[in-house]
């Protein structure tokens, strides 16, 4: 059995946060949100750039290579990480689902390429989809959830 | 979180580590909005390690992926820093999607809290306040150094069950709703 040493918590954070001054919690959140809003134009630009890279990568026909998977995963994770911050929550969810699918594809699955293709097409539709009624956007995300469930089942059988 | 409560980060020394300009801007806007004045922005793991050995830092907020380098390695390194007060610094690891193969490594890096992206100002502030209040001792073993992971954020359950232990005051630990991860994420 390995030795365990307990040490009292010596974090300085609580002490540094005491004292007069500061802001109301509501003000702090509002100020942070206002700052985040300033980032919307570059944020949307970064999301578009990530989507373009995904589309270019997936333009190559045939089986998904490890390099393709890695690129799509990395770029999808960027969209997942920021979509909701910049008013693209649907894209964020679709991108998260795509990350899950790619992670499951570490084992080669028959549904691999079609599942990734479906996610990529959905991302494109959601991005160009200011005209897409909300209900249809939700239906699209529900479809991706079903697809992800299918890939999970398939991966669990392997 | 009480919106009429106060938060004071004016004297808190905060290290932010993120390799991407957008990611860093997001963290900086959030913490500037909270009123933080001492933000140390690091773009590389090397830069963060140097800063942590040379400055007193109260809070470390870092991305799990710093230009291909795992950010959580900084926390692992920090927790093993001998005789450096920063080794006990409060840490919040910010993460996007985590691959299955990395979940355990991320969980076991010694962070105080893992916050999943997409970030929101409210969630981040809740976590900062939570981390500032926590009293978990640190523990050090051959393969782990950091806050005691046997942690539960106690939340009383309103409707007690029928089991005798549930009905007996002091008849067992309260049921808990715990989790080291905070996310608004739901499956697509």
mmCIF file of C-alpha atoms in Angstrom:
data_model
loop_
_atom_site.group_PDB
_atom_site.id
_atom_site.type_symbol
_atom_site.label_atom_id
_atom_site.label_comp_id
_atom_site.label_asym_id
_atom_site.label_seq_id
_atom_site.Cartn_x
_atom_site.Cartn_y
_atom_site.Cartn_z
ATOM 1 C CA UNK A 1 0.000 0.000 0.000
ATOM 2 C CA UNK A 2 1.412 3.400 -0.915
ATOM 3 C CA UNK A 3 1.800 6.136 1.687
ATOM 4 C CA UNK A 4 -0.763 8.926 1.804
ATOM 5 C CA UNK A 5 0.162 12.315 3.188
ATOM 6 C CA UNK A 6 -2.590 14.746 4.170
ATOM 7 C CA UNK A 7 -1.827 18.451 4.064
ATOM 8 C CA UNK A 8 -4.207 21.175 5.288
ATOM 9 C CA UNK A 9 -5.697 23.295 2.519
ATOM 10 C CA UNK A 10 -3.424 26.342 2.218
ATOM 11 C CA UNK A 11 -5.121 28.087 -0.681
ATOM 12 C CA UNK A 12 -4.803 31.880 -0.449
ATOM 13 C CA UNK A 13 -7.809 32.576 -2.643
ATOM 14 C CA UNK A 14 -10.417 33.087 0.088
ATOM 15 C CA UNK A 15 -8.181 35.533 1.958
ATOM 16 C CA UNK A 16 -7.397 37.463 -1.216
ATOM 17 C CA UNK A 17 -11.124 37.833 -1.889
ATOM 18 C CA UNK A 18 -11.937 39.409 1.462
ATOM 19 C CA UNK A 19 -11.904 43.098 2.209
ATOM 20 C CA UNK A 20 -13.859 46.101 1.059
ATOM 21 C CA UNK A 21 -14.565 46.772 -2.587
ATOM 22 C CA UNK A 22 -15.612 44.455 -5.333
ATOM 23 C CA UNK A 23 -18.895 44.266 -7.166
ATOM 24 C CA UNK A 24 -22.357 42.897 -6.739
ATOM 25 C CA UNK A 25 -22.537 39.402 -8.190
ATOM 26 C CA UNK A 26 -25.207 40.591 -10.645
ATOM 27 C CA UNK A 27 -22.951 43.442 -11.799
ATOM 28 C CA UNK A 28 -19.953 41.144 -12.155
ATOM 29 C CA UNK A 29 -21.915 38.771 -14.384
ATOM 30 C CA UNK A 30 -23.425 41.602 -16.437
ATOM 31 C CA UNK A 31 -19.994 43.207 -16.944
ATOM 32 C CA UNK A 32 -18.454 39.892 -17.981
ATOM 33 C CA UNK A 33 -21.329 39.219 -20.387
ATOM 34 C CA UNK A 34 -20.907 42.680 -21.886
ATOM 35 C CA UNK A 35 -17.221 41.946 -22.449
ATOM 36 C CA UNK A 36 -18.028 38.600 -24.042
ATOM 37 C CA UNK A 37 -20.471 40.273 -26.398
ATOM 38 C CA UNK A 38 -17.600 42.285 -27.853
ATOM 39 C CA UNK A 39 -16.034 39.021 -28.952
ATOM 40 C CA UNK A 40 -19.015 37.959 -31.070
ATOM 41 C CA UNK A 41 -17.644 39.053 -34.500
ATOM 42 C CA UNK A 42 -14.240 37.322 -34.090
ATOM 43 C CA UNK A 43 -15.977 34.398 -32.387
ATOM 44 C CA UNK A 44 -18.305 33.810 -35.317
ATOM 45 C CA UNK A 45 -15.339 34.236 -37.670
ATOM 46 C CA UNK A 46 -13.471 31.489 -35.798
ATOM 47 C CA UNK A 47 -16.508 29.194 -35.964
ATOM 48 C CA UNK A 48 -16.795 29.738 -39.730
ATOM 49 C CA UNK A 49 -13.093 29.056 -40.138
ATOM 50 C CA UNK A 50 -13.401 25.795 -38.184
ATOM 51 C CA UNK A 51 -16.413 24.746 -40.269
ATOM 52 C CA UNK A 52 -14.559 25.519 -43.506
ATOM 53 C CA UNK A 53 -11.655 23.335 -42.378
ATOM 54 C CA UNK A 54 -14.054 20.497 -41.541
ATOM 55 C CA UNK A 55 -15.760 20.781 -44.934
ATOM 56 C CA UNK A 56 -12.428 20.835 -46.765
ATOM 57 C CA UNK A 57 -11.187 17.823 -44.812
ATOM 58 C CA UNK A 58 -14.337 15.827 -45.461
ATOM 59 C CA UNK A 59 -14.259 16.645 -49.175
ATOM 60 C CA UNK A 60 -11.774 13.790 -49.556
ATOM 61 C CA UNK A 61 -13.788 10.678 -50.417
ATOM 62 C CA UNK A 62 -13.177 7.232 -48.982
ATOM 63 C CA UNK A 63 -12.521 5.950 -45.494
ATOM 64 C CA UNK A 64 -11.661 8.362 -42.715
ATOM 65 C CA UNK A 65 -7.965 8.416 -42.000
ATOM 66 C CA UNK A 66 -6.565 9.044 -38.539
ATOM 67 C CA UNK A 67 -5.397 12.454 -39.719
ATOM 68 C CA UNK A 68 -8.865 13.359 -41.008
ATOM 69 C CA UNK A 69 -10.443 12.245 -37.741
ATOM 70 C CA UNK A 70 -8.003 14.293 -35.707
ATOM 71 C CA UNK A 71 -8.546 17.431 -37.800
ATOM 72 C CA UNK A 72 -12.330 17.139 -37.735
ATOM 73 C CA UNK A 73 -12.303 16.439 -33.982
ATOM 74 C CA UNK A 74 -10.088 19.433 -33.236
ATOM 75 C CA UNK A 75 -12.138 21.839 -35.337
ATOM 76 C CA UNK A 76 -15.475 20.466 -34.112
ATOM 77 C CA UNK A 77 -14.267 20.932 -30.546
ATOM 78 C CA UNK A 78 -13.617 24.608 -31.295
ATOM 79 C CA UNK A 79 -17.232 24.992 -32.432
ATOM 80 C CA UNK A 80 -18.455 23.006 -29.425
ATOM 81 C CA UNK A 81 -16.460 25.240 -27.084
ATOM 82 C CA UNK A 82 -17.737 28.575 -28.333
ATOM 83 C CA UNK A 83 -20.967 28.065 -30.299
ATOM 84 C CA UNK A 84 -23.338 28.814 -27.436
ATOM 85 C CA UNK A 85 -21.313 31.871 -26.410
ATOM 86 C CA UNK A 86 -21.895 33.499 -29.771
ATOM 87 C CA UNK A 87 -25.548 32.677 -30.341
ATOM 88 C CA UNK A 88 -24.961 29.380 -32.123
ATOM 89 C CA UNK A 89 -26.010 26.911 -29.469
ATOM 90 C CA UNK A 90 -27.400 24.466 -32.038
ATOM 91 C CA UNK A 91 -24.081 24.337 -33.850
ATOM 92 C CA UNK A 92 -22.332 23.857 -30.549
ATOM 93 C CA UNK A 93 -24.494 20.848 -29.732
ATOM 94 C CA UNK A 94 -24.045 19.335 -33.179
ATOM 95 C CA UNK A 95 -20.286 19.839 -32.902
ATOM 96 C CA UNK A 96 -20.202 18.165 -29.487
ATOM 97 C CA UNK A 97 -22.081 15.210 -30.953
ATOM 98 C CA UNK A 98 -19.558 15.070 -33.800
ATOM 99 C CA UNK A 99 -16.710 14.989 -31.247
ATOM 100 C CA UNK A 100 -18.421 12.065 -29.520
ATOM 101 C CA UNK A 101 -18.810 10.186 -32.804
ATOM 102 C CA UNK A 102 -15.169 10.707 -33.758
ATOM 103 C CA UNK A 103 -14.047 9.596 -30.302
ATOM 104 C CA UNK A 104 -16.080 6.398 -30.729
ATOM 105 C CA UNK A 105 -14.552 5.848 -34.151
ATOM 106 C CA UNK A 106 -11.204 5.013 -32.611
ATOM 107 C CA UNK A 107 -12.461 1.530 -33.342
ATOM 108 C CA UNK A 108 -13.362 1.202 -37.012
ATOM 109 C CA UNK A 109 -17.142 1.164 -37.331
ATOM 110 C CA UNK A 110 -19.237 0.615 -40.460
ATOM 111 C CA UNK A 111 -21.345 3.647 -39.566
ATOM 112 C CA UNK A 112 -18.259 5.845 -39.190
ATOM 113 C CA UNK A 113 -18.072 7.840 -42.375
ATOM 114 C CA UNK A 114 -21.847 8.206 -42.885
ATOM 115 C CA UNK A 115 -22.276 9.351 -39.275
ATOM 116 C CA UNK A 116 -19.551 11.961 -39.627
ATOM 117 C CA UNK A 117 -20.932 13.080 -43.005
ATOM 118 C CA UNK A 118 -24.400 13.508 -41.518
ATOM 119 C CA UNK A 119 -23.007 15.656 -38.714
ATOM 120 C CA UNK A 120 -20.997 17.788 -41.116
ATOM 121 C CA UNK A 121 -24.024 18.347 -43.351
ATOM 122 C CA UNK A 122 -26.060 19.260 -40.285
ATOM 123 C CA UNK A 123 -23.452 21.772 -39.175
ATOM 124 C CA UNK A 124 -23.580 23.392 -42.612
ATOM 125 C CA UNK A 125 -27.369 23.538 -42.526
ATOM 126 C CA UNK A 126 -27.392 24.972 -39.012
ATOM 127 C CA UNK A 127 -24.823 27.609 -39.982
ATOM 128 C CA UNK A 128 -26.692 28.734 -43.049
ATOM 129 C CA UNK A 129 -29.954 28.266 -41.256
ATOM 130 C CA UNK A 130 -31.102 31.677 -40.142
ATOM 131 C CA UNK A 131 -34.093 30.709 -42.268
ATOM 132 C CA UNK A 132 -34.373 27.337 -40.581
ATOM 133 C CA UNK A 133 -37.390 27.414 -38.241
ATOM 134 C CA UNK A 134 -36.456 26.603 -34.652
ATOM 135 C CA UNK A 135 -38.550 23.449 -34.641
ATOM 136 C CA UNK A 136 -36.667 22.121 -37.646
ATOM 137 C CA UNK A 137 -33.357 22.947 -36.018
ATOM 138 C CA UNK A 138 -34.457 20.976 -32.967
ATOM 139 C CA UNK A 139 -35.566 18.081 -35.172
ATOM 140 C CA UNK A 140 -32.138 18.084 -36.794
ATOM 141 C CA UNK A 141 -30.448 17.897 -33.396
ATOM 142 C CA UNK A 142 -32.795 15.097 -32.312
ATOM 143 C CA UNK A 143 -31.792 13.188 -35.431
ATOM 144 C CA UNK A 144 -28.122 13.614 -34.541
ATOM 145 C CA UNK A 145 -28.837 12.387 -31.016
ATOM 146 C CA UNK A 146 -30.410 9.217 -32.461
ATOM 147 C CA UNK A 147 -27.468 8.750 -34.769
ATOM 148 C CA UNK A 148 -25.022 9.166 -31.892
ATOM 149 C CA UNK A 149 -26.977 6.607 -29.865
ATOM 150 C CA UNK A 150 -26.701 4.186 -32.776
ATOM 151 C CA UNK A 151 -22.925 4.693 -33.056
ATOM 152 C CA UNK A 152 -22.571 4.193 -29.297
ATOM 153 C CA UNK A 153 -24.486 0.929 -29.492
ATOM 154 C CA UNK A 154 -22.374 -0.224 -32.392
ATOM 155 C CA UNK A 155 -19.155 0.699 -30.570
ATOM 156 C CA UNK A 156 -20.298 -1.099 -27.412
ATOM 157 C CA UNK A 157 -20.826 -4.312 -29.406
ATOM 158 C CA UNK A 158 -17.202 -4.313 -30.587
ATOM 159 C CA UNK B 1 -25.601 32.100 -6.002
ATOM 160 C CA UNK B 2 -26.987 35.229 -4.413
ATOM 161 C CA UNK B 3 -26.999 37.944 -7.080
ATOM 162 C CA UNK B 4 -27.042 40.602 -4.331
ATOM 163 C CA UNK B 5 -23.917 39.182 -2.732
ATOM 164 C CA UNK B 6 -20.540 40.732 -3.456
ATOM 165 C CA UNK B 7 -17.476 39.360 -5.134
ATOM 166 C CA UNK B 8 -14.078 40.945 -4.826
ATOM 167 C CA UNK B 9 -11.281 39.839 -7.133
ATOM 168 C CA UNK B 10 -9.423 43.162 -7.029
ATOM 169 C CA UNK B 11 -6.522 41.763 -5.024
ATOM 170 C CA UNK B 12 -6.561 38.251 -6.442
ATOM 171 C CA UNK B 13 -3.584 37.329 -8.571
ATOM 172 C CA UNK B 14 -4.871 35.191 -11.438
ATOM 173 C CA UNK B 15 -2.963 33.215 -14.024
ATOM 174 C CA UNK B 16 -4.804 32.505 -17.273
ATOM 175 C CA UNK B 17 -3.385 29.882 -19.619
ATOM 176 C CA UNK B 18 -4.802 29.403 -23.097
ATOM 177 C CA UNK B 19 -2.956 28.955 -26.371
ATOM 178 C CA UNK B 20 -5.618 30.432 -28.631
ATOM 179 C CA UNK B 21 -6.234 34.183 -28.963
ATOM 180 C CA UNK B 22 -10.018 33.706 -28.836
ATOM 181 C CA UNK B 23 -9.866 31.385 -25.827
ATOM 182 C CA UNK B 24 -7.627 33.829 -23.971
ATOM 183 C CA UNK B 25 -9.899 36.749 -24.844
ATOM 184 C CA UNK B 26 -12.901 34.864 -23.478
ATOM 185 C CA UNK B 27 -11.169 34.154 -20.165
ATOM 186 C CA UNK B 28 -9.804 37.696 -19.934
ATOM 187 C CA UNK B 29 -13.187 39.302 -20.634
ATOM 188 C CA UNK B 30 -14.864 37.127 -18.029
ATOM 189 C CA UNK B 31 -12.354 37.852 -15.272
ATOM 190 C CA UNK B 32 -12.005 41.539 -16.151
ATOM 191 C CA UNK B 33 -15.777 41.767 -15.955
ATOM 192 C CA UNK B 34 -15.635 40.203 -12.495
ATOM 193 C CA UNK B 35 -13.333 43.049 -11.469
ATOM 194 C CA UNK B 36 -9.992 41.209 -11.476
ATOM 195 C CA UNK B 37 -7.054 43.583 -11.858
ATOM 196 C CA UNK B 38 -4.102 41.252 -11.738
ATOM 197 C CA UNK B 39 -4.377 38.947 -14.733
ATOM 198 C CA UNK B 40 -1.241 37.134 -15.870
ATOM 199 C CA UNK B 41 -1.846 35.882 -19.400
ATOM 200 C CA UNK B 42 0.222 32.902 -20.471
ATOM 201 C CA UNK B 43 0.078 31.441 -23.952
ATOM 202 C CA UNK B 44 2.336 28.438 -23.442
ATOM 203 C CA UNK B 45 2.867 25.794 -20.800
ATOM 204 C CA UNK B 46 6.507 26.886 -20.466
ATOM 205 C CA UNK B 47 5.507 30.493 -19.852
ATOM 206 C CA UNK B 48 2.954 29.421 -17.221
ATOM 207 C CA UNK B 49 5.491 27.284 -15.374
ATOM 208 C CA UNK B 50 8.013 30.120 -15.336
ATOM 209 C CA UNK B 51 5.435 32.542 -14.003
ATOM 210 C CA UNK B 52 4.311 30.105 -11.328
ATOM 211 C CA UNK B 53 7.839 29.716 -10.014
ATOM 212 C CA UNK B 54 8.448 33.473 -9.914
ATOM 213 C CA UNK B 55 5.148 34.987 -8.746
ATOM 214 C CA UNK B 56 2.566 34.467 -6.061
ATOM 215 C CA UNK B 57 -0.621 33.266 -7.753
ATOM 216 C CA UNK B 58 -3.959 32.805 -5.983
ATOM 217 C CA UNK B 59 -6.010 31.315 -8.795
ATOM 218 C CA UNK B 60 -4.990 29.408 -11.913
ATOM 219 C CA UNK B 61 -7.516 29.092 -14.739
ATOM 220 C CA UNK B 62 -6.287 27.064 -17.635
ATOM 221 C CA UNK B 63 -7.447 25.367 -20.773
ATOM 222 C CA UNK B 64 -6.961 21.626 -21.036
ATOM 223 C CA UNK B 65 -5.455 21.975 -24.499
ATOM 224 C CA UNK B 66 -2.729 24.555 -24.958
ATOM 225 C CA UNK B 67 -1.723 24.384 -28.603
ATOM 226 C CA UNK B 68 -1.600 20.611 -28.532
ATOM 227 C CA UNK B 69 0.012 20.431 -25.083
ATOM 228 C CA UNK B 70 -2.179 19.136 -22.258
ATOM 229 C CA UNK B 71 -2.810 22.055 -19.921
ATOM 230 C CA UNK B 72 -3.580 19.705 -17.052
ATOM 231 C CA UNK B 73 0.105 18.752 -16.971
ATOM 232 C CA UNK B 74 0.734 22.221 -15.529
ATOM 233 C CA UNK B 75 -1.491 21.375 -12.573
ATOM 234 C CA UNK B 76 0.188 18.022 -12.074
ATOM 235 C CA UNK B 77 3.578 19.764 -12.157
ATOM 236 C CA UNK B 78 2.369 22.534 -9.849
ATOM 237 C CA UNK B 79 1.076 20.153 -7.192
ATOM 238 C CA UNK B 80 4.497 18.501 -6.994
ATOM 239 C CA UNK B 81 6.395 21.766 -6.628
ATOM 240 C CA UNK B 82 8.189 21.369 -3.335
ATOM 241 C CA UNK B 83 8.213 24.275 -0.903
ATOM 242 C CA UNK B 84 6.393 26.573 -3.276
ATOM 243 C CA UNK B 85 3.195 28.114 -1.877
ATOM 244 C CA UNK B 86 1.709 28.115 -5.366
ATOM 245 C CA UNK B 87 1.514 24.345 -5.225
ATOM 246 C CA UNK B 88 -1.689 24.835 -3.189
ATOM 247 C CA UNK B 89 -3.110 27.477 -5.529
ATOM 248 C CA UNK B 90 -6.764 27.093 -6.425
ATOM 249 C CA UNK B 91 -7.071 25.771 -9.947
ATOM 250 C CA UNK B 92 -9.927 25.623 -12.426
ATOM 251 C CA UNK B 93 -9.412 23.519 -15.527
ATOM 252 C CA UNK B 94 -11.508 24.558 -18.504
ATOM 253 C CA UNK B 95 -12.225 21.895 -21.046
ATOM 254 C CA UNK B 96 -14.018 21.279 -24.302
ATOM 255 C CA UNK B 97 -14.984 17.755 -25.269
ATOM 256 C CA UNK B 98 -12.749 15.239 -23.527
ATOM 257 C CA UNK B 99 -11.870 11.987 -25.252
ATOM 258 C CA UNK B 100 -12.633 8.840 -23.296
ATOM 259 C CA UNK B 101 -8.959 7.991 -23.142
ATOM 260 C CA UNK B 102 -8.213 11.289 -21.392
ATOM 261 C CA UNK B 103 -11.047 11.452 -18.878
ATOM 262 C CA UNK B 104 -9.180 9.778 -16.054
ATOM 263 C CA UNK B 105 -5.960 11.708 -16.635
ATOM 264 C CA UNK B 106 -7.915 14.939 -16.607
ATOM 265 C CA UNK B 107 -9.846 14.011 -13.469
ATOM 266 C CA UNK B 108 -6.707 12.963 -11.662
ATOM 267 C CA UNK B 109 -4.511 15.946 -12.486
ATOM 268 C CA UNK B 110 -5.162 17.659 -9.147
ATOM 269 C CA UNK B 111 -7.428 20.520 -10.253
ATOM 270 C CA UNK B 112 -9.936 21.921 -7.784
ATOM 271 C CA UNK B 113 -12.612 22.029 -10.444
ATOM 272 C CA UNK B 114 -13.233 21.125 -14.043
ATOM 273 C CA UNK B 115 -15.541 23.421 -15.972
ATOM 274 C CA UNK B 116 -16.833 22.278 -19.342
ATOM 275 C CA UNK B 117 -17.119 24.622 -22.287
ATOM 276 C CA UNK B 118 -19.013 26.499 -23.530
ATOM 277 C CA UNK B 119 -18.218 28.825 -20.659
ATOM 278 C CA UNK B 120 -20.644 31.309 -19.257
ATOM 279 C CA UNK B 121 -19.890 34.151 -16.892
ATOM 280 C CA UNK B 122 -22.417 32.860 -14.366
ATOM 281 C CA UNK B 123 -21.021 29.324 -14.248
ATOM 282 C CA UNK B 124 -17.455 30.592 -13.986
ATOM 283 C CA UNK B 125 -18.287 32.934 -11.124
ATOM 284 C CA UNK B 126 -20.141 30.171 -9.297
ATOM 285 C CA UNK B 127 -17.093 27.947 -9.607
ATOM 286 C CA UNK B 128 -14.695 30.663 -8.444
ATOM 287 C CA UNK B 129 -16.846 31.263 -5.373
ATOM 288 C CA UNK B 130 -17.137 27.538 -4.751
ATOM 289 C CA UNK B 131 -13.391 26.987 -5.038
ATOM 290 C CA UNK B 132 -12.690 29.931 -2.722
ATOM 291 C CA UNK B 133 -14.879 28.387 -0.022
ATOM 292 C CA UNK B 134 -13.766 24.813 -0.204
ATOM 293 C CA UNK B 135 -11.798 23.377 2.669
ATOM 294 C CA UNK B 136 -10.740 20.040 1.236
ATOM 295 C CA UNK B 137 -7.324 19.013 2.474
ATOM 296 C CA UNK B 138 -4.642 18.165 -0.027
ATOM 297 C CA UNK B 139 -3.343 14.685 -0.253
ATOM 298 C CA UNK B 140 -0.214 13.336 -1.741
ATOM 299 C CA UNK B 141 0.333 9.768 -2.872
ATOM 300 C CA UNK B 142 2.742 8.160 -5.280
ATOM 301 C CA UNK B 143 0.463 8.873 -8.232
ATOM 302 C CA UNK B 144 -1.699 11.793 -7.142
ATOM 303 C CA UNK B 145 -1.228 15.187 -5.554
ATOM 304 C CA UNK B 146 -4.069 17.630 -5.104
ATOM 305 C CA UNK B 147 -7.359 18.204 -3.315
ATOM 306 C CA UNK B 148 -8.855 15.131 -1.692
ATOM 307 C CA UNK B 149 -11.040 13.607 -4.391
ATOM 308 C CA UNK B 150 -13.364 12.008 -1.881
ATOM 309 C CA UNK B 151 -15.429 15.105 -2.010
ATOM 310 C CA UNK B 152 -19.138 15.587 -2.134
ATOM 311 C CA UNK B 153 -21.005 18.792 -2.405
ATOM 312 C CA UNK B 154 -23.756 18.141 0.075
ATOM 313 C CA UNK B 155 -27.226 18.891 -1.132
ATOM 314 C CA UNK B 156 -30.111 17.895 1.031
ATOM 315 C CA UNK B 157 -32.671 15.760 -0.640
ATOM 316 C CA UNK B 158 -36.133 17.137 -0.054
ATOM 317 C CA UNK B 159 -38.096 13.916 -0.103
ATOM 318 C CA UNK B 160 -36.614 11.387 2.199
ATOM 319 C CA UNK B 161 -36.941 7.789 1.191
ATOM 320 C CA UNK B 162 -38.426 5.012 3.284
ATOM 321 C CA UNK B 163 -35.196 3.406 4.350
ATOM 322 C CA UNK B 164 -34.640 3.588 8.076
ATOM 323 C CA UNK B 165 -31.275 5.307 7.673
ATOM 324 C CA UNK B 166 -32.944 8.063 5.704
ATOM 325 C CA UNK B 167 -35.436 8.696 8.465
ATOM 326 C CA UNK B 168 -33.044 8.676 11.377
ATOM 327 C CA UNK B 169 -31.381 11.980 12.184
ATOM 328 C CA UNK B 170 -27.702 11.337 11.945
ATOM 329 C CA UNK B 171 -28.429 7.903 10.613
ATOM 330 C CA UNK B 172 -25.982 8.206 7.802
ATOM 331 C CA UNK B 173 -24.435 10.729 5.511
ATOM 332 C CA UNK B 174 -26.903 12.928 3.683
ATOM 333 C CA UNK B 175 -27.473 12.005 0.106
ATOM 334 C CA UNK B 176 -25.391 14.136 -2.141
ATOM 335 C CA UNK B 177 -25.529 15.535 -5.599
ATOM 336 C CA UNK B 178 -21.895 15.840 -6.366
ATOM 337 C CA UNK B 179 -19.774 16.220 -9.410
ATOM 338 C CA UNK B 180 -16.450 17.690 -10.274
ATOM 339 C CA UNK B 181 -17.753 18.803 -13.618
ATOM 340 C CA UNK B 182 -19.957 21.750 -14.270
ATOM 341 C CA UNK B 183 -21.596 22.036 -17.611
ATOM 342 C CA UNK B 184 -24.754 23.205 -19.146
ATOM 343 C CA UNK B 185 -24.250 20.587 -21.802
ATOM 344 C CA UNK B 186 -26.925 18.152 -22.725
ATOM 345 C CA UNK B 187 -26.600 15.610 -25.444
ATOM 346 C CA UNK B 188 -27.511 16.858 -28.875
#
